[in-house]
Amino acid sequence: SQTIHQWPATLVQPVGSPLSLECTVEGTSNPNLYWYRQAAGRGLQLLFYSVGIGQISSEVPQNLSASRPQDRQFILSSKKLLLSDSGFYLCAWTANIGNTIYFGEGSWLTVV
Amino acid sequence: AQSVTQPDIHITVSEGASLELRCNYSYGATPYLFWYVQSPGQGLQLLLKYFSGDTLVQGIKGFEAEFKRSQSSFNLRKPSVHWSDAAEYFCAVGSLSSGSARQLTFGSGTQLTVLP
């Protein structure tokens, strides 16, 4: 069966520091991968998606970036965090020809 | 562009009572529709989905949802709510975007409180 892992689960970072959230999917090949953000009291916002290694599409312009160095690895990064980057970040995947998105457990980021 | 509306931000029901969470969508073609549940501090878990066929779909944890094309709705129901159902519920509509990536547009969520 397929599983998705993301880490760290909780992160407290000062303003201006870098960020790296990692996500891996197991049990499938060539998945589509996604990063969503859920700010406090708000819905889900799609940040990035990827259909293959090195292929990243950005939905929202901001100081975050994403990379896909391996088929089943998706990384969310920032060079300098802002207070507004605080939130709950969710990694997700679909099968290459699948219609259902499955989510990881999420990572809480607090920028102080 | 597609959109999803969950008109109820917060719903409170008593344990054992029936539940209906509303979801309305806007989409130009036949939609893929989903309900997800999120417990505090957790990721999203898929409850059920509708792609085609029977408009009444059954999901996990005793939930069901009915797709009504004429009303552009996909309401979630449960005949008898349990205290463990307290969570936030998200309705979503799927589309095929460029690059063959399926994306979901989510509603803003409905927070369910269950009274003992």
XYZ file of N, CA, C and O in Angstrom, chain B residues 3-116:
456
model
N -15.294 26.418 -8.056
C -15.337 26.925 -6.691
C -16.213 26.010 -5.854
O -17.043 25.260 -6.379
N -16.001 26.065 -4.552
C -16.763 25.256 -3.608
C -17.214 26.150 -2.464
O -16.414 26.910 -1.920
N -18.465 26.020 -2.095
C -19.017 26.792 -0.978
C -19.555 25.856 0.082
O -20.374 24.979 -0.208
N -19.063 26.032 1.290
C -19.635 25.348 2.450
C -20.262 26.447 3.302
O -19.559 27.178 3.995
N -21.564 26.583 3.235
C -22.209 27.752 3.841
C -22.192 27.776 5.364
O -22.361 28.839 5.954
N -21.994 26.631 5.982
C -22.006 26.552 7.445
C -20.576 26.496 7.965
O -19.872 25.530 7.732
N -20.160 27.562 8.669
C -18.813 27.582 9.220
C -18.702 26.639 10.411
O -17.694 25.964 10.603
N -19.776 26.620 11.218
C -19.749 25.832 12.445
C -21.126 25.210 12.652
O -22.137 25.913 12.545
N -21.154 23.915 12.968
C -22.403 23.214 13.273
C -22.232 22.471 14.578
O -21.182 21.853 14.817
N -23.262 22.538 15.416
C -23.270 21.805 16.679
C -24.457 20.862 16.699
O -25.588 21.280 16.431
N -24.184 19.607 16.982
C -25.249 18.609 17.093
C -25.027 17.784 18.350
O -23.908 17.703 18.871
N -26.093 17.167 18.811
C -25.991 16.277 19.962
C -25.614 14.877 19.500
O -25.972 14.459 18.382
N -24.906 14.179 20.333
C -24.521 12.812 19.998
C -25.772 11.978 19.766
O -26.744 12.063 20.519
N -25.746 11.215 18.680
C -26.892 10.394 18.318
C -27.836 11.059 17.345
O -28.673 10.394 16.722
N -27.710 12.372 17.185
C -28.563 13.093 16.242
C -28.046 12.892 14.823
O -26.901 12.489 14.601
N -28.901 13.203 13.856
C -28.484 13.107 12.459
C -27.711 14.369 12.066
O -27.806 15.415 12.710
N -26.954 14.237 10.992
C -26.072 15.321 10.561
C -26.174 15.501 9.056
O -26.231 14.519 8.304
N -26.195 16.740 8.624
C -26.041 17.043 7.204
C -25.154 18.265 7.066
O -25.459 19.331 7.603
N -24.068 18.108 6.335
C -23.158 19.210 6.039
C -23.337 19.571 4.575
O -23.248 18.715 3.696
N -23.516 20.864 4.328
C -23.829 21.299 2.974
C -22.588 21.659 2.173
O -21.608 22.190 2.726
N -22.675 21.378 0.891
C -21.593 21.713 -0.035
C -22.199 22.041 -1.388
O -22.965 21.249 -1.938
N -21.873 23.190 -1.913
C -22.290 23.572 -3.261
C -21.056 23.877 -4.084
O -20.093 24.459 -3.592
N -21.077 23.494 -5.340
C -19.904 23.677 -6.181
C -20.278 24.385 -7.466
O -21.443 24.424 -7.875
N -19.260 24.924 -8.084
C -19.405 25.516 -9.411
C -18.317 24.919 -10.279
O -17.126 25.029 -9.946
N -18.757 24.263 -11.359
C -17.789 23.591 -12.235
C -18.418 23.394 -13.589
O -19.596 23.069 -13.681
N -17.650 23.607 -14.646
C -18.207 23.602 -15.987
C -18.518 22.239 -16.552
O -19.339 22.109 -17.447
N -17.873 21.214 -16.048
C -18.084 19.870 -16.586
C -18.504 18.954 -15.444
O -18.846 19.415 -14.364
N -18.521 17.659 -15.705
C -18.840 16.721 -14.632
C -17.727 16.763 -13.598
O -16.567 16.523 -13.923
N -18.069 17.061 -12.379
C -17.014 17.236 -11.377
C -16.610 15.928 -10.722
O -17.363 14.955 -10.710
N -15.432 15.927 -10.207
C -15.024 14.921 -9.239
C -15.226 15.577 -7.875
O -14.708 16.657 -7.632
N -15.945 14.950 -6.977
C -16.298 15.553 -5.700
C -15.802 14.696 -4.551
O -15.858 13.467 -4.608
N -15.359 15.364 -3.503
C -14.748 14.687 -2.374
C -15.203 15.323 -1.061
O -15.511 16.513 -1.002
N -15.203 14.508 -0.030
C -15.290 15.001 1.333
C -14.087 14.466 2.113
O -13.781 13.266 2.068
N -13.423 15.393 2.824
C -12.313 15.048 3.682
C -12.647 15.479 5.110
O -13.378 16.448 5.324
N -12.047 14.789 6.079
C -12.210 15.159 7.475
C -10.823 15.413 8.064
O -9.852 14.732 7.727
N -10.755 16.427 8.909
C -9.492 16.793 9.548
C -9.698 16.922 11.047
O -10.417 17.817 11.505
N -9.063 16.047 11.810
C -9.056 16.172 13.270
C -7.996 17.194 13.654
O -7.060 17.438 12.886
N -8.115 17.804 14.827
C -7.179 18.868 15.219
C -5.726 18.437 15.105
O -5.320 17.389 15.621
N -4.935 19.241 14.423
C -3.517 18.976 14.286
C -3.156 17.813 13.388
O -2.004 17.389 13.363
N -4.124 17.313 12.641
C -3.886 16.149 11.783
C -4.013 16.528 10.316
O -4.500 17.597 9.970
N -3.575 15.603 9.476
C -3.781 15.780 8.047
C -5.229 15.520 7.669
O -6.088 15.317 8.532
N -5.500 15.517 6.386
C -6.855 15.297 5.903
C -7.046 13.828 5.527
O -6.213 13.241 4.840
N -8.157 13.280 5.942
C -8.485 11.900 5.623
C -9.674 11.873 4.678
O -10.681 12.545 4.906
N -9.569 11.086 3.633
C -10.646 10.982 2.666
C -11.820 10.213 3.263
O -11.652 9.101 3.757
N -13.006 10.822 3.232
C -14.220 10.152 3.703
C -14.916 9.415 2.566
O -15.330 8.268 2.730
N -15.071 10.095 1.447
C -15.743 9.500 0.305
C -15.507 10.355 -0.923
O -15.038 11.489 -0.818
N -15.869 9.808 -2.081
C -15.662 10.529 -3.327
C -16.739 10.124 -4.331
O -17.306 9.041 -4.260
N -16.986 11.032 -5.257
C -17.921 10.773 -6.349
C -17.233 11.098 -7.663
O -16.737 12.213 -7.869
N -17.244 10.103 -8.565
C -16.708 10.336 -9.897
C -17.816 10.214 -10.945
O -17.923 11.043 -11.837
N -18.604 9.156 -10.828
C -19.685 8.926 -11.778
C -20.559 7.809 -11.218
O -20.262 7.227 -10.174
N -21.673 7.537 -11.923
C -22.520 6.417 -11.523
C -23.526 6.800 -10.458
O -24.081 7.907 -10.472
N -23.739 5.900 -9.527
C -24.730 6.090 -8.481
C -24.471 7.410 -7.752
O -23.365 7.659 -7.271
N -25.493 8.223 -7.648
C -25.311 9.551 -7.062
C -25.261 9.537 -5.543
O -24.932 10.551 -4.928
N -25.586 8.426 -4.941
C -25.472 8.281 -3.485
C -24.246 7.420 -3.214
O -24.201 6.257 -3.593
N -23.255 8.018 -2.582
C -22.010 7.296 -2.336
C -21.826 7.064 -0.842
O -22.162 7.922 -0.028
N -21.308 5.920 -0.552
C -21.041 5.548 0.838
C -19.560 5.721 1.136
O -18.704 5.475 0.284
N -19.278 6.177 2.340
C -17.898 6.373 2.731
C -17.559 5.635 4.008
O -18.308 4.778 4.471
N -16.437 6.017 4.570
C -16.006 5.401 5.817
C -16.722 6.050 6.991
O -17.332 7.122 6.851
N -16.688 5.392 8.123
C -17.214 5.909 9.383
C -18.716 6.168 9.322
O -19.233 6.985 10.090
N -19.421 5.489 8.426
C -20.871 5.622 8.369
C -21.384 6.844 7.628
O -22.580 7.151 7.678
N -20.517 7.564 6.961
C -20.924 8.749 6.206
C -21.402 8.376 4.804
O -20.953 7.394 4.226
N -22.281 9.204 4.278
C -22.707 9.096 2.903
C -22.894 10.502 2.334
O -23.009 11.479 3.089
N -22.895 10.608 1.025
C -23.111 11.903 0.380
C -23.906 11.674 -0.893
O -23.797 10.629 -1.536
N -24.696 12.655 -1.247
C -25.527 12.558 -2.441
C -25.195 13.671 -3.409
O -25.226 14.853 -3.050
N -24.887 13.294 -4.623
C -24.604 14.251 -5.689
C -25.914 14.622 -6.362
O -26.635 13.750 -6.860
N -26.215 15.915 -6.379
C -27.408 16.411 -7.053
C -26.971 17.452 -8.077
O -26.701 18.610 -7.740
N -26.948 17.012 -9.316
C -26.471 17.893 -10.381
C -27.347 19.128 -10.521
O -26.847 20.232 -10.715
N -28.658 18.950 -10.409
C -29.580 20.075 -10.612
C -29.382 21.165 -9.565
O -29.671 22.340 -9.818
N -28.878 20.780 -8.403
C -28.666 21.748 -7.336
C -27.186 22.069 -7.138
O -26.842 22.852 -6.252
N -26.332 21.458 -7.941
C -24.876 21.646 -7.795
C -24.464 21.422 -6.339
O -23.724 22.227 -5.754
N -24.969 20.342 -5.779
C -24.682 20.093 -4.368
C -24.117 18.696 -4.164
O -24.320 17.787 -4.980
N -23.417 18.555 -3.067
C -22.827 17.265 -2.675
C -22.806 17.264 -1.152
O -21.770 17.392 -0.510
N -23.969 17.113 -0.557
C -24.104 17.208 0.896
C -23.705 15.912 1.583
O -24.019 14.808 1.119
N -23.056 16.061 2.707
C -22.590 14.925 3.506
C -23.583 14.641 4.618
O -24.049 15.579 5.282
N -23.878 13.366 4.837
C -24.869 13.005 5.855
C -24.361 11.845 6.712
O -23.547 11.025 6.265
N -24.903 11.827 7.924
C -24.687 10.681 8.808
C -25.922 10.552 9.679
O -26.363 11.545 10.278
N -26.520 9.370 9.780
C -27.782 9.226 10.506
C -27.651 9.402 12.013
O -28.588 9.870 12.666
N -26.491 9.059 12.572
C -26.330 9.147 14.020
C -24.883 9.513 14.320
O -23.963 8.722 14.091
N -24.687 10.696 14.845
C -23.343 11.221 15.058
C -22.749 10.689 16.348
O -23.433 10.568 17.369
N -21.463 10.403 16.308
C -20.710 9.948 17.469
C -19.784 11.068 17.927
O -19.366 11.920 17.125
N -19.435 11.066 19.217
C -18.573 12.135 19.725
C -17.258 12.223 18.950
O -16.686 13.302 18.777
N -16.782 11.072 18.468
C -15.505 11.059 17.743
C -15.601 11.705 16.358
O -14.580 11.878 15.687
N -16.811 12.050 15.927
C -16.965 12.723 14.636
C -16.646 14.213 14.706
O -16.584 14.880 13.669
N -16.449 14.725 15.913
C -16.114 16.144 16.044
C -14.790 16.415 15.328
O -13.762 15.812 15.642
N -14.834 17.315 14.357
C -13.670 17.572 13.506
C -14.053 18.675 12.525
O -15.164 19.205 12.570
N -13.138 18.969 11.615
C -13.465 19.896 10.543
C -13.618 19.108 9.246
O -12.833 18.210 8.962
N -14.625 19.480 8.485
C -14.957 18.750 7.275
C -14.808 19.660 6.063
O -15.297 20.790 6.055
N -14.146 19.124 5.056
C -13.888 19.886 3.844
C -14.492 19.187 2.635
O -14.270 17.993 2.426
N -15.212 19.956 1.864
C -15.708 19.495 0.571
C -14.731 19.989 -0.492
O -14.149 21.073 -0.349
N -14.547 19.214 -1.544
C -13.606 19.624 -2.584
C -14.098 19.156 -3.949
O -14.766 18.129 -4.065
N -13.752 19.927 -4.973
C -14.072 19.555 -6.350
C -12.768 19.423 -7.107
O -11.846 20.222 -6.921
N -12.660 18.395 -7.922
C -11.435 18.114 -8.642
C -11.535 18.526 -10.087
O -12.600 18.536 -10.684
N -10.370 18.869 -10.652
C -10.305 19.253 -12.058
C -9.018 18.718 -12.652
O -8.103 18.331 -11.947
N -8.986 18.710 -13.955
C -7.781 18.324 -14.659
C -7.120 19.596 -15.154
O -7.643 20.283 -16.011
N -5.980 19.913 -14.597
C -5.313 21.142 -14.991
C -4.201 20.824 -15.980
O -3.967 19.693 -16.333
N -3.498 21.817 -16.376
C -2.402 21.622 -17.320
C -1.344 20.697 -16.719
O -1.123 20.712 -15.519
N -0.739 19.904 -17.522
C 0.285 18.995 -17.041
C -0.278 17.716 -16.476
O 0.427 16.953 -15.839
N -1.565 17.477 -16.655
C -2.210 16.249 -16.206
C -2.205 16.088 -14.708
O -2.324 14.981 -14.199
N -2.069 17.142 -13.987
C -2.106 17.038 -12.527
C -3.518 17.303 -12.052
O -4.126 18.298 -12.402
N -4.028 16.393 -11.255
C -5.341 16.628 -10.662
C -5.197 17.603 -9.499
O -4.349 17.424 -8.654
N -6.014 18.592 -9.474
C -5.988 19.538 -8.376
C -7.358 19.600 -7.759
O -8.363 19.377 -8.402
N -7.360 19.932 -6.532
C -8.604 20.091 -5.818
C -8.810 21.543 -5.418
O -7.876 22.207 -5.016
N -10.033 21.979 -5.525
C -10.427 23.254 -4.941
C -11.259 22.945 -3.720
O -12.262 22.229 -3.822
N -10.844 23.484 -2.599
C -11.495 23.157 -1.338
C -12.469 24.245 -0.909
O -12.252 25.435 -1.174
N -13.499 23.815 -0.215
C -14.327 24.756 0.508
C -13.590 25.229 1.748
O -12.513 24.733 2.085
N -14.178 26.185 2.432
C -13.516 26.775 3.599
C -13.677 25.936 4.856
O -13.094 26.248 5.893
N -14.443 24.862 4.754
C -14.562 23.940 5.875
C -15.754 24.214 6.772
O -16.240 25.347 6.874
N -16.237 23.166 7.417
C -17.289 23.247 8.433
C -16.794 22.561 9.686
O -16.420 21.387 9.640
N -16.765 23.309 10.777
C -16.334 22.757 12.054
C -17.529 22.112 12.746
O -18.545 22.765 12.957
N -17.402 20.845 13.066
C -18.489 20.114 13.725
C -18.169 19.921 15.201
O -17.117 19.378 15.549
N -19.075 20.366 16.047
C -19.007 20.117 17.484
C -20.111 19.141 17.860
O -21.255 19.296 17.417
N -19.766 18.137 18.660
C -20.734 17.139 19.085
C -20.927 17.260 20.589
O -19.967 17.136 21.366
N -22.151 17.511 20.999
C -22.483 17.637 22.418
C -22.830 16.274 23.016
O -23.462 15.461 22.349
N -22.414 16.024 24.250
C -22.724 14.719 24.869
C -24.205 14.573 25.186
O -24.921 15.544 25.273
